[in-house]
PDB file of C-alpha atoms in Angstrom:
ATOM      1  CA  ILE K 231     102.553  83.135 135.781  1.00 78.00           C
ATOM      2  CA  SER K 232     101.612  79.398 136.644  1.00 79.00           C
ATOM      3  CA  HIS K 233      99.247  79.479 133.687  1.00 75.00           C
ATOM      4  CA  LEU K 234     102.007  80.761 131.130  1.00 79.00           C
ATOM      5  CA  PHE K 235     104.649  78.632 132.561  1.00 80.00           C
ATOM      6  CA  TYR K 236     102.695  75.723 131.864  1.00 77.00           C
ATOM      7  CA  LYS K 237     101.733  76.455 128.301  1.00 75.00           C
ATOM      8  CA  GLN K 238     105.218  77.031 127.541  1.00 80.00           C
ATOM      9  CA  TYR K 239     107.004  74.349 129.326  1.00 82.00           C
ATOM     10  CA  LYS K 240     104.010  71.637 129.975  1.00 77.00           C
ATOM     11  CA  LYS K 241     105.077  71.484 133.852  1.00 79.00           C
ATOM     12  CA  VAL K 242     103.156  72.661 136.833  1.00 77.00           C
ATOM     13  CA  ALA K 243     105.590  75.311 138.896  1.00 79.00           C
ATOM     14  CA  VAL K 244     103.824  75.881 142.082  1.00 79.00           C
ATOM     15  CA  ASP K 245     106.757  75.911 144.527  1.00 82.00           C
ATOM     16  CA  HIS K 246     108.648  78.257 141.665  1.00 82.00           C
ATOM     17  CA  VAL K 247     105.988  80.928 141.659  1.00 83.00           C
ATOM     18  CA  TYR K 248     105.313  80.758 145.367  1.00 83.00           C
ATOM     19  CA  LYS K 249     109.065  81.295 145.889  1.00 86.00           C
ATOM     20  CA  LEU K 250     109.017  84.061 143.102  1.00 85.00           C
ATOM     21  CA  VAL K 251     106.082  85.923 144.833  1.00 84.00           C
ATOM     22  CA  GLU K 252     107.683  85.461 148.171  1.00 84.00           C
ATOM     23  CA  ASN K 253     111.065  87.333 147.186  1.00 87.00           C
ATOM     24  CA  LEU K 254     108.883  90.272 145.473  1.00 85.00           C
ATOM     25  CA  SER K 255     107.072  90.612 148.357  1.00 83.00           C
ATOM     26  CA  ALA K 256     110.175  90.621 150.682  1.00 82.00           C
ATOM     27  CA  LYS K 257     112.018  93.133 148.432  1.00 81.00           C
ATOM     28  CA  GLY K 258     109.050  95.437 148.572  1.00 80.00           C
ATOM     29  CA  PHE K 259     107.997  95.006 144.961  1.00 82.00           C
ATOM     30  CA  ILE K 260     104.442  93.676 145.756  1.00 81.00           C
ATOM     31  CA  GLU K 261     102.451  94.037 148.841  1.00 78.00           C
ATOM     32  CA  ASN K 262     100.084  91.459 150.150  1.00 75.00           C
ATOM     33  CA  VAL K 263      96.466  92.876 151.003  1.00 69.00           C
ATOM     34  CA  GLU K 264      93.215  91.305 152.354  1.00 68.00           C
ATOM     35  CA  TYR K 265      90.471  91.310 149.823  1.00 62.00           C
ATOM     36  CA  ASP K 266      86.768  90.175 149.527  1.00 64.00           C
ATOM     37  CA  GLU K 267      86.089  87.624 146.750  1.00 58.00           C
ATOM     38  CA  LYS K 268      82.758  89.181 146.100  1.00 59.00           C
ATOM     39  CA  LYS K 269      84.127  92.230 145.219  1.00 60.00           C
ATOM     40  CA  LEU K 270      86.073  90.838 142.228  1.00 57.00           C
ATOM     41  CA  LYS K 271      82.841  89.525 140.701  1.00 63.00           C
ATOM     42  CA  PHE K 272      80.865  91.727 138.352  1.00 62.00           C
ATOM     43  CA  LYS K 273      78.513  94.155 139.999  1.00 66.00           C
ATOM     44  CA  GLN K 274      74.942  94.028 138.847  1.00 67.00           C
ATOM     45  CA  THR K 275      73.406  97.578 138.306  1.00 70.00           C
ATOM     46  CA  PRO K 276      69.928  98.514 137.034  1.00 65.00           C
ATOM     47  CA  LEU K 277      71.916  99.958 133.972  1.00 68.00           C
ATOM     48  CA  GLN K 278      74.101  97.109 133.463  1.00 77.00           C
ATOM     49  CA  ILE K 279      72.420  93.480 134.159  1.00 83.00           C
ATOM     50  CA  ARG K 280      74.100  90.399 132.896  1.00 86.00           C
ATOM     51  CA  PHE K 281      72.495  86.930 132.065  1.00 89.00           C
ATOM     52  CA  PRO K 282      75.590  84.865 131.207  1.00 91.00           C
ATOM     53  CA  ILE K 283      75.016  81.630 129.269  1.00 92.00           C
ATOM     54  CA  LYS K 284      76.823  78.614 130.602  1.00 90.00           C
ATOM     55  CA  ASN K 285      79.661  76.935 128.317  1.00 91.00           C
ATOM     56  CA  ILE K 286      79.068  79.355 125.668  1.00 93.00           C
ATOM     57  CA  ASP K 287      83.046  79.571 125.417  1.00 92.00           C
ATOM     58  CA  LYS K 288      82.820  76.355 123.737  1.00 93.00           C
ATOM     59  CA  LEU K 289      80.189  77.333 121.303  1.00 95.00           C
ATOM     60  CA  PHE K 290      82.530  80.334 120.368  1.00 95.00           C
ATOM     61  CA  ILE K 291      85.420  77.865 119.664  1.00 95.00           C
ATOM     62  CA  VAL K 292      83.218  75.716 117.528  1.00 96.00           C
ATOM     63  CA  LEU K 293      82.081  78.635 115.316  1.00 96.00           C
ATOM     64  CA  TYR K 294      85.603  79.883 115.017  1.00 97.00           C
ATOM     65  CA  LYS K 295      86.727  76.590 113.445  1.00 95.00           C
ATOM     66  CA  LEU K 296      83.641  76.266 111.473  1.00 96.00           C
ATOM     67  CA  PHE K 297      84.236  79.421 109.297  1.00 95.00           C
ATOM     68  CA  GLY K 298      85.490  82.243 112.047  1.00 96.00           C
ATOM     69  CA  LYS K 299      88.931  81.405 111.139  1.00 95.00           C
ATOM     70  CA  TYR K 300      88.765  81.819 107.259  1.00 96.00           C
ATOM     71  CA  PHE K 301      88.198  85.536 108.032  1.00 96.00           C
ATOM     72  CA  TYR K 302      91.830  86.316 108.658  1.00 96.00           C
ATOM     73  CA  ASN K 303      93.972  86.450 105.493  1.00 96.00           C
ATOM     74  CA  LYS K 304      94.871  89.128 102.854  1.00 95.00           C
ATOM     75  CA  ALA K 305      92.048  88.101 100.471  1.00 96.00           C
ATOM     76  CA  CYS K 306      89.280  88.435 102.965  1.00 96.00           C
ATOM     77  CA  TYR K 307      90.631  91.712 104.182  1.00 96.00           C
ATOM     78  CA  PHE K 308      90.485  93.083 100.697  1.00 96.00           C
ATOM     79  CA  ILE K 309      86.962  91.930 100.547  1.00 96.00           C
ATOM     80  CA  ILE K 310      86.030  93.480 103.707  1.00 95.00           C
ATOM     81  CA  SER K 311      87.767  96.916 102.959  1.00 96.00           C
ATOM     82  CA  LEU K 312      85.849  96.893  99.439  1.00 96.00           C
ATOM     83  CA  ILE K 313      82.497  96.186 101.219  1.00 96.00           C
ATOM     84  CA  ALA K 314      83.007  98.799 104.022  1.00 95.00           C
ATOM     85  CA  ILE K 315      84.149 101.581 101.247  1.00 96.00           C
ATOM     86  CA  ALA K 316      81.339 100.746  98.948  1.00 95.00           C
ATOM     87  CA  GLY K 317      78.785 100.809 102.066  1.00 95.00           C
ATOM     88  CA  ILE K 318      79.728 104.314 103.293  1.00 95.00           C
ATOM     89  CA  LEU K 319      79.409 105.892  99.707  1.00 95.00           C
ATOM     90  CA  LEU K 320      76.091 104.355  99.022  1.00 94.00           C
ATOM     91  CA  PHE K 321      74.897 105.320 102.416  1.00 93.00           C
ATOM     92  CA  ILE K 322      76.128 108.909 101.682  1.00 93.00           C
ATOM     93  CA  PHE K 323      74.215 108.917  98.427  1.00 93.00           C
ATOM     94  CA  THR K 324      71.175 107.109  99.611  1.00 92.00           C
ATOM     95  CA  PRO K 325      68.035 109.350 100.535  1.00 92.00           C
ATOM     96  CA  PRO K 326      66.388 108.136 103.988  1.00 89.00           C
ATOM     97  CA  VAL K 327      63.837 105.222 103.805  1.00 87.00           C
ATOM     98  CA  PRO K 328      61.077 105.390 106.095  1.00 82.00           C
ATOM     99  CA  PHE K 329      60.271 102.251 107.938  1.00 71.00           C
ATOM    100  CA  LEU K 330      57.518 100.889 110.536  1.00 62.00           C
ATOM    101  CA  MET K 331      54.849 101.915 107.771  1.00 58.00           C
ATOM    102  CA  LYS K 332      52.116  99.556 108.811  1.00 62.00           C
ATOM    103  CA  LYS K 333      53.004  99.460 112.285  1.00 63.00           C
ATOM    104  CA  ASN K 334      52.008  95.641 112.607  1.00 62.00           C
ATOM    105  CA  VAL K 335      53.420  92.940 114.488  1.00 65.00           C
ATOM    106  CA  LEU K 336      55.732  91.942 111.698  1.00 70.00           C
ATOM    107  CA  GLU K 337      57.330  94.977 111.412  1.00 66.00           C
ATOM    108  CA  TYR K 338      58.005  95.317 115.255  1.00 67.00           C
ATOM    109  CA  SER K 339      59.421  91.651 115.187  1.00 73.00           C
ATOM    110  CA  PHE K 340      61.846  93.237 112.703  1.00 75.00           C
ATOM    111  CA  VAL K 341      62.500  96.063 114.645  1.00 75.00           C
ATOM    112  CA  PHE K 342      64.007  93.528 117.330  1.00 75.00           C
ATOM    113  CA  LEU K 343      66.175  91.824 114.769  1.00 77.00           C
ATOM    114  CA  ILE K 344      67.583  94.850 113.477  1.00 80.00           C
ATOM    115  CA  ILE K 345      68.693  95.802 116.847  1.00 79.00           C
ATOM    116  CA  ILE K 346      70.148  92.339 117.739  1.00 85.00           C
ATOM    117  CA  ILE K 347      71.861  91.478 114.298  1.00 87.00           C
ATOM    118  CA  PRO K 348      74.278  94.031 114.270  1.00 88.00           C
ATOM    119  CA  VAL K 349      75.157  93.987 117.939  1.00 89.00           C
ATOM    120  CA  PHE K 350      75.415  89.796 117.909  1.00 91.00           C
ATOM    121  CA  ILE K 351      78.050  90.212 114.605  1.00 94.00           C
ATOM    122  CA  HIS K 352      79.534  93.087 116.715  1.00 95.00           C
ATOM    123  CA  GLU K 353      80.500  90.959 119.870  1.00 94.00           C
ATOM    124  CA  LEU K 354      81.165  87.854 117.448  1.00 96.00           C
ATOM    125  CA  SER K 355      83.957  89.703 115.666  1.00 96.00           C
ATOM    126  CA  HIS K 356      85.647  90.458 119.267  1.00 96.00           C
ATOM    127  CA  VAL K 357      85.272  86.672 119.849  1.00 97.00           C
ATOM    128  CA  PHE K 358      86.666  85.455 116.663  1.00 97.00           C
ATOM    129  CA  THR K 359      89.773  88.127 116.906  1.00 97.00           C
ATOM    130  CA  CYS K 360      90.381  87.091 120.552  1.00 96.00           C
ATOM    131  CA  LEU K 361      90.708  83.264 119.380  1.00 96.00           C
ATOM    132  CA  HIS K 362      92.750  84.202 116.330  1.00 96.00           C
ATOM    133  CA  TYR K 363      95.160  85.520 118.758  1.00 95.00           C
ATOM    134  CA  GLY K 364      95.413  82.648 120.676  1.00 92.00           C
ATOM    135  CA  ARG K 365      93.713  83.743 123.746  1.00 93.00           C
ATOM    136  CA  GLU K 366      90.462  82.468 125.630  1.00 92.00           C
ATOM    137  CA  VAL K 367      86.998  83.933 125.886  1.00 93.00           C
ATOM    138  CA  LYS K 368      85.846  83.711 129.234  1.00 86.00           C
ATOM    139  CA  ASP K 369      82.414  84.029 129.246  1.00 89.00           C
ATOM    140  CA  GLY K 370      79.745  85.816 127.433  1.00 93.00           C
ATOM    141  CA  GLY K 371      75.670  86.197 127.006  1.00 92.00           C
ATOM    142  CA  PHE K 372      72.870  88.467 127.163  1.00 88.00           C
ATOM    143  CA  MET K 373      72.549  91.656 128.960  1.00 86.00           C
ATOM    144  CA  PHE K 374      70.673  95.018 129.337  1.00 81.00           C
ATOM    145  CA  TYR K 375      72.686  97.945 128.769  1.00 74.00           C
ATOM    146  CA  MET K 376      71.428 101.589 129.546  1.00 70.00           C
ATOM    147  CA  LEU K 377      67.949  99.572 129.413  1.00 72.00           C
ATOM    148  CA  LEU K 378      68.693  98.076 125.720  1.00 71.00           C
ATOM    149  CA  PRO K 379      69.148  94.666 124.869  1.00 71.00           C
ATOM    150  CA  VAL K 380      72.999  93.675 123.753  1.00 79.00           C
ATOM    151  CA  PHE K 381      74.983  90.705 123.817  1.00 87.00           C
ATOM    152  CA  TYR K 382      78.356  90.648 125.829  1.00 90.00           C
ATOM    153  CA  VAL K 383      81.727  88.692 125.901  1.00 93.00           C
ATOM    154  CA  ASN K 384      84.491  88.557 128.322  1.00 92.00           C
ATOM    155  CA  THR K 385      87.627  88.987 126.309  1.00 92.00           C
ATOM    156  CA  SER K 386      89.900  90.180 129.437  1.00 89.00           C
ATOM    157  CA  ASP K 387      92.383  87.167 128.427  1.00 90.00           C
ATOM    158  CA  MET K 388      93.575  89.679 125.879  1.00 92.00           C
ATOM    159  CA  TRP K 389      95.696  91.550 128.756  1.00 86.00           C
ATOM    160  CA  MET K 390      98.205  88.367 128.412  1.00 84.00           C
ATOM    161  CA  ALA K 391      98.486  89.345 124.825  1.00 88.00           C
ATOM    162  CA  ASP K 392     100.742  92.347 123.379  1.00 88.00           C
ATOM    163  CA  ARG K 393      99.558  95.866 122.800  1.00 90.00           C
ATOM    164  CA  LYS K 394      98.787  95.245 118.897  1.00 93.00           C
ATOM    165  CA  ALA K 395      96.621  92.104 119.412  1.00 94.00           C
ATOM    166  CA  ARG K 396      94.400  94.066 121.917  1.00 94.00           C
ATOM    167  CA  PHE K 397      94.082  97.006 119.722  1.00 95.00           C
ATOM    168  CA  TRP K 398      92.938  94.557 116.588  1.00 96.00           C
ATOM    169  CA  VAL K 399      90.276  92.831 119.048  1.00 96.00           C
ATOM    170  CA  ASP K 400      89.057  96.144 120.480  1.00 95.00           C
ATOM    171  CA  ILE K 401      88.735  97.813 116.980  1.00 96.00           C
ATOM    172  CA  SER K 402      87.203  94.747 115.449  1.00 96.00           C
ATOM    173  CA  GLY K 403      83.584  95.328 116.529  1.00 95.00           C
ATOM    174  CA  MET K 404      83.605  98.579 114.583  1.00 96.00           C
ATOM    175  CA  ILE K 405      84.992  96.841 111.617  1.00 96.00           C
ATOM    176  CA  ALA K 406      82.326  94.385 111.589  1.00 96.00           C
ATOM    177  CA  ASP K 407      79.534  97.231 112.080  1.00 96.00           C
ATOM    178  CA  LEU K 408      81.395  98.702 108.867  1.00 96.00           C
ATOM    179  CA  VAL K 409      80.807  95.504 107.034  1.00 96.00           C
ATOM    180  CA  THR K 410      77.336  94.814 108.334  1.00 95.00           C
ATOM    181  CA  GLY K 411      76.356  98.331 107.256  1.00 95.00           C
ATOM    182  CA  GLY K 412      77.772  97.905 103.972  1.00 96.00           C
ATOM    183  CA  LEU K 413      76.629  94.451 103.304  1.00 96.00           C
ATOM    184  CA  SER K 414      73.062  95.338 104.328  1.00 94.00           C
ATOM    185  CA  LEU K 415      72.906  98.501 102.089  1.00 94.00           C
ATOM    186  CA  ILE K 416      74.149  96.354  99.305  1.00 94.00           C
ATOM    187  CA  LEU K 417      71.112  93.914  99.852  1.00 94.00           C
ATOM    188  CA  TYR K 418      68.973  96.963 100.128  1.00 94.00           C
ATOM    189  CA  TYR K 419      69.711  97.803  96.551  1.00 94.00           C
ATOM    190  CA  ILE K 420      69.389  94.431  95.607  1.00 94.00           C
ATOM    191  CA  PHE K 421      65.978  93.707  97.010  1.00 91.00           C
ATOM    192  CA  LYS K 422      64.571  97.013  97.669  1.00 89.00           C
ATOM    193  CA  ASN K 423      63.594  96.087 101.220  1.00 86.00           C
ATOM    194  CA  SER K 424      63.686  98.753 104.073  1.00 86.00           C
ATOM    195  CA  PHE K 425      64.832  96.249 106.616  1.00 86.00           C
ATOM    196  CA  TRP K 426      68.141  95.991 105.148  1.00 90.00           C
ATOM    197  CA  TYR K 427      68.506  99.711 105.100  1.00 92.00           C
ATOM    198  CA  ALA K 428      67.312  99.846 108.694  1.00 89.00           C
ATOM    199  CA  ILE K 429      70.112  97.421 109.468  1.00 90.00           C
ATOM    200  CA  SER K 430      72.811  99.521 107.730  1.00 93.00           C
ATOM    201  CA  SER K 431      71.634 102.468 109.410  1.00 92.00           C
ATOM    202  CA  LEU K 432      71.819 101.067 113.130  1.00 89.00           C
ATOM    203  CA  ALA K 433      75.418  99.623 112.460  1.00 93.00           C
ATOM    204  CA  TYR K 434      76.783 103.133 111.257  1.00 95.00           C
ATOM    205  CA  ILE K 435      75.052 104.721 114.275  1.00 92.00           C
ATOM    206  CA  ARG K 436      76.850 101.972 116.480  1.00 90.00           C
ATOM    207  CA  ILE K 437      80.031 103.039 115.001  1.00 94.00           C
ATOM    208  CA  ILE K 438      79.569 106.590 115.887  1.00 93.00           C
ATOM    209  CA  MET K 439      78.345 105.960 119.461  1.00 90.00           C
ATOM    210  CA  ASN K 440      81.623 103.596 119.849  1.00 92.00           C
ATOM    211  CA  LEU K 441      83.988 106.174 118.485  1.00 93.00           C
ATOM    212  CA  ASN K 442      83.358 108.261 121.905  1.00 89.00           C
ATOM    213  CA  PRO K 443      86.421 107.786 123.762  1.00 87.00           C
ATOM    214  CA  LEU K 444      84.883 109.375 126.797  1.00 84.00           C
ATOM    215  CA  LEU K 445      82.483 106.225 127.230  1.00 84.00           C
ATOM    216  CA  LYS K 446      84.186 102.836 127.926  1.00 83.00           C
ATOM    217  CA  TRP K 447      83.317 101.250 124.540  1.00 88.00           C
ATOM    218  CA  ASP K 448      85.502 100.436 121.732  1.00 94.00           C
ATOM    219  CA  ALA K 449      87.214 103.795 120.777  1.00 94.00           C
ATOM    220  CA  TYR K 450      88.256 104.119 124.744  1.00 93.00           C
ATOM    221  CA  TYR K 451      90.152 100.836 124.777  1.00 93.00           C
ATOM    222  CA  CYS K 452      91.610 101.192 121.401  1.00 94.00           C
ATOM    223  CA  LEU K 453      92.936 104.595 122.964  1.00 93.00           C
ATOM    224  CA  MET K 454      94.205 102.616 125.983  1.00 92.00           C
ATOM    225  CA  ASP K 455      95.980 100.353 123.853  1.00 91.00           C
ATOM    226  CA  ILE K 456      97.605 102.960 121.886  1.00 92.00           C
ATOM    227  CA  MET K 457      98.974 104.863 124.745  1.00 90.00           C
ATOM    228  CA  ASN K 458      99.509 101.802 126.685  1.00 85.00           C
ATOM    229  CA  ILE K 459      98.089 102.903 129.776  1.00 85.00           C
ATOM    230  CA  TYR K 460      95.960 100.572 131.975  1.00 81.00           C
ATOM    231  CA  ASN K 461      92.730 102.110 133.235  1.00 84.00           C
ATOM    232  CA  LEU K 462      92.981 105.343 131.701  1.00 86.00           C
ATOM    233  CA  ARG K 463      89.783 106.852 132.369  1.00 84.00           C
ATOM    234  CA  GLY K 464      89.949 106.143 136.094  1.00 84.00           C
ATOM    235  CA  ARG K 465      93.580 107.820 135.980  1.00 86.00           C
ATOM    236  CA  SER K 466      92.100 110.572 134.014  1.00 86.00           C
ATOM    237  CA  PHE K 467      89.488 111.164 136.439  1.00 85.00           C
ATOM    238  CA  LYS K 468      91.819 110.865 139.134  1.00 85.00           C
ATOM    239  CA  PHE K 469      94.143 113.383 137.842  1.00 84.00           C
ATOM    240  CA  LEU K 470      91.674 115.788 136.532  1.00 85.00           C
ATOM    241  CA  PHE K 471      89.944 115.941 140.154  1.00 86.00           C
ATOM    242  CA  ASN K 472      92.644 115.290 142.502  1.00 86.00           C
ATOM    243  CA  HIS K 473      96.005 116.335 140.956  1.00 83.00           C
ATOM    244  CA  PHE K 474      95.133 119.144 138.727  1.00 81.00           C
ATOM    245  CA  PRO K 475      93.350 121.107 141.006  1.00 84.00           C
ATOM    246  CA  ARG K 476      96.494 120.951 143.407  1.00 84.00           C
ATOM    247  CA  ILE K 477      98.601 122.115 140.562  1.00 84.00           C
ATOM    248  CA  ILE K 478      96.622 124.901 139.913  1.00 84.00           C
ATOM    249  CA  ILE K 479      96.501 126.157 143.778  1.00 84.00           C
ATOM    250  CA  ARG K 480     100.221 125.487 143.741  1.00 82.00           C
ATOM    251  CA  LYS K 481     100.870 127.777 141.023  1.00 79.00           C
ATOM    252  CA  ILE K 482      98.634 130.291 142.499  1.00 82.00           C
ATOM    253  CA  LYS K 483     100.616 130.266 145.809  1.00 74.00           C
ATOM    254  CA  ILE K 484     103.960 130.546 143.753  1.00 75.00           C
ATOM    255  CA  LYS K 485     102.506 133.713 142.017  1.00 68.00           C
ATOM    256  CA  SER K 486     101.366 135.359 145.000  1.00 64.00           C
ATOM    257  CA  ASP K 487     104.461 134.869 147.049  1.00 58.00           C
ATOM    258  CA  PRO K 488     106.993 137.364 145.990  1.00 55.00           C
ATOM    259  CA  ILE K 489     109.600 135.313 148.109  1.00 53.00           C
ATOM    260  CA  THR K 490     109.279 132.267 146.062  1.00 50.00           C
ATOM    261  CA  ARG K 491     109.389 134.297 143.011  1.00 49.00           C
ATOM    262  CA  CYS K 492     112.871 135.254 143.207  1.00 49.00           C
ATOM    263  CA  PRO K 493     115.388 133.497 141.860  1.00 48.00           C
ATOM    264  CA  ALA K 494     118.004 131.629 144.282  1.00 44.00           C
ATOM    265  CA  ILE K 495     121.368 133.197 144.877  1.00 43.00           C
ATOM    266  CA  ILE K 496     124.054 131.057 145.326  1.00 41.00           C
TER     267      ILE K 496
END
């Protein structure tokens, strides 16, 4: 609240916010709880190990000002749509192209680039869209997710924006994959190099993986924005494993109790 107040009025309102929180607490709208600061930090697990890069948020701002901001206009939207449609059509009618024929060090190096390039572009699209809507990118860096090397960015500041803005930030990664896949496939037809076909294939595979709303990837957050329900997965599991069994048990009890089934007579 203090941050938004300062952004709009250029004044610090510590006393005002303190009194507001105190009044809300007195009226029972909010409850003060003890918390452990360590629990608020990201928990490293064997399947999710993060390596944040210091001051990477400043680099993102520089990249956005240099070329990122030019992607957000009608002309660019039209070009992106053409590339995406052309790429999908080409991919459907292109027979599979073998890769790693020689299996030498050079080709294995290409495999690393094939994995990294679409992931980097995907995450950068989230960053640019977040900055486009005037929000901040908290941090970013490199991580191992499910033992795979990937990049990550923290766009949690988008929760201060409206639902439409959050949706476009979440879906921008899949749009970037469409463009990466389409552009790579066009370059494959120009240069006849299997390296470009491999990048396009991985980009389209990433789209299919991200469309799974059961995993906390792009489609899940898009669905959460559409339904405007925070922590949708946690609430769904809570309903499925806690509330739903109780509803079933209650209905069974009602059916088995003849007195409960009788209509009330007044």
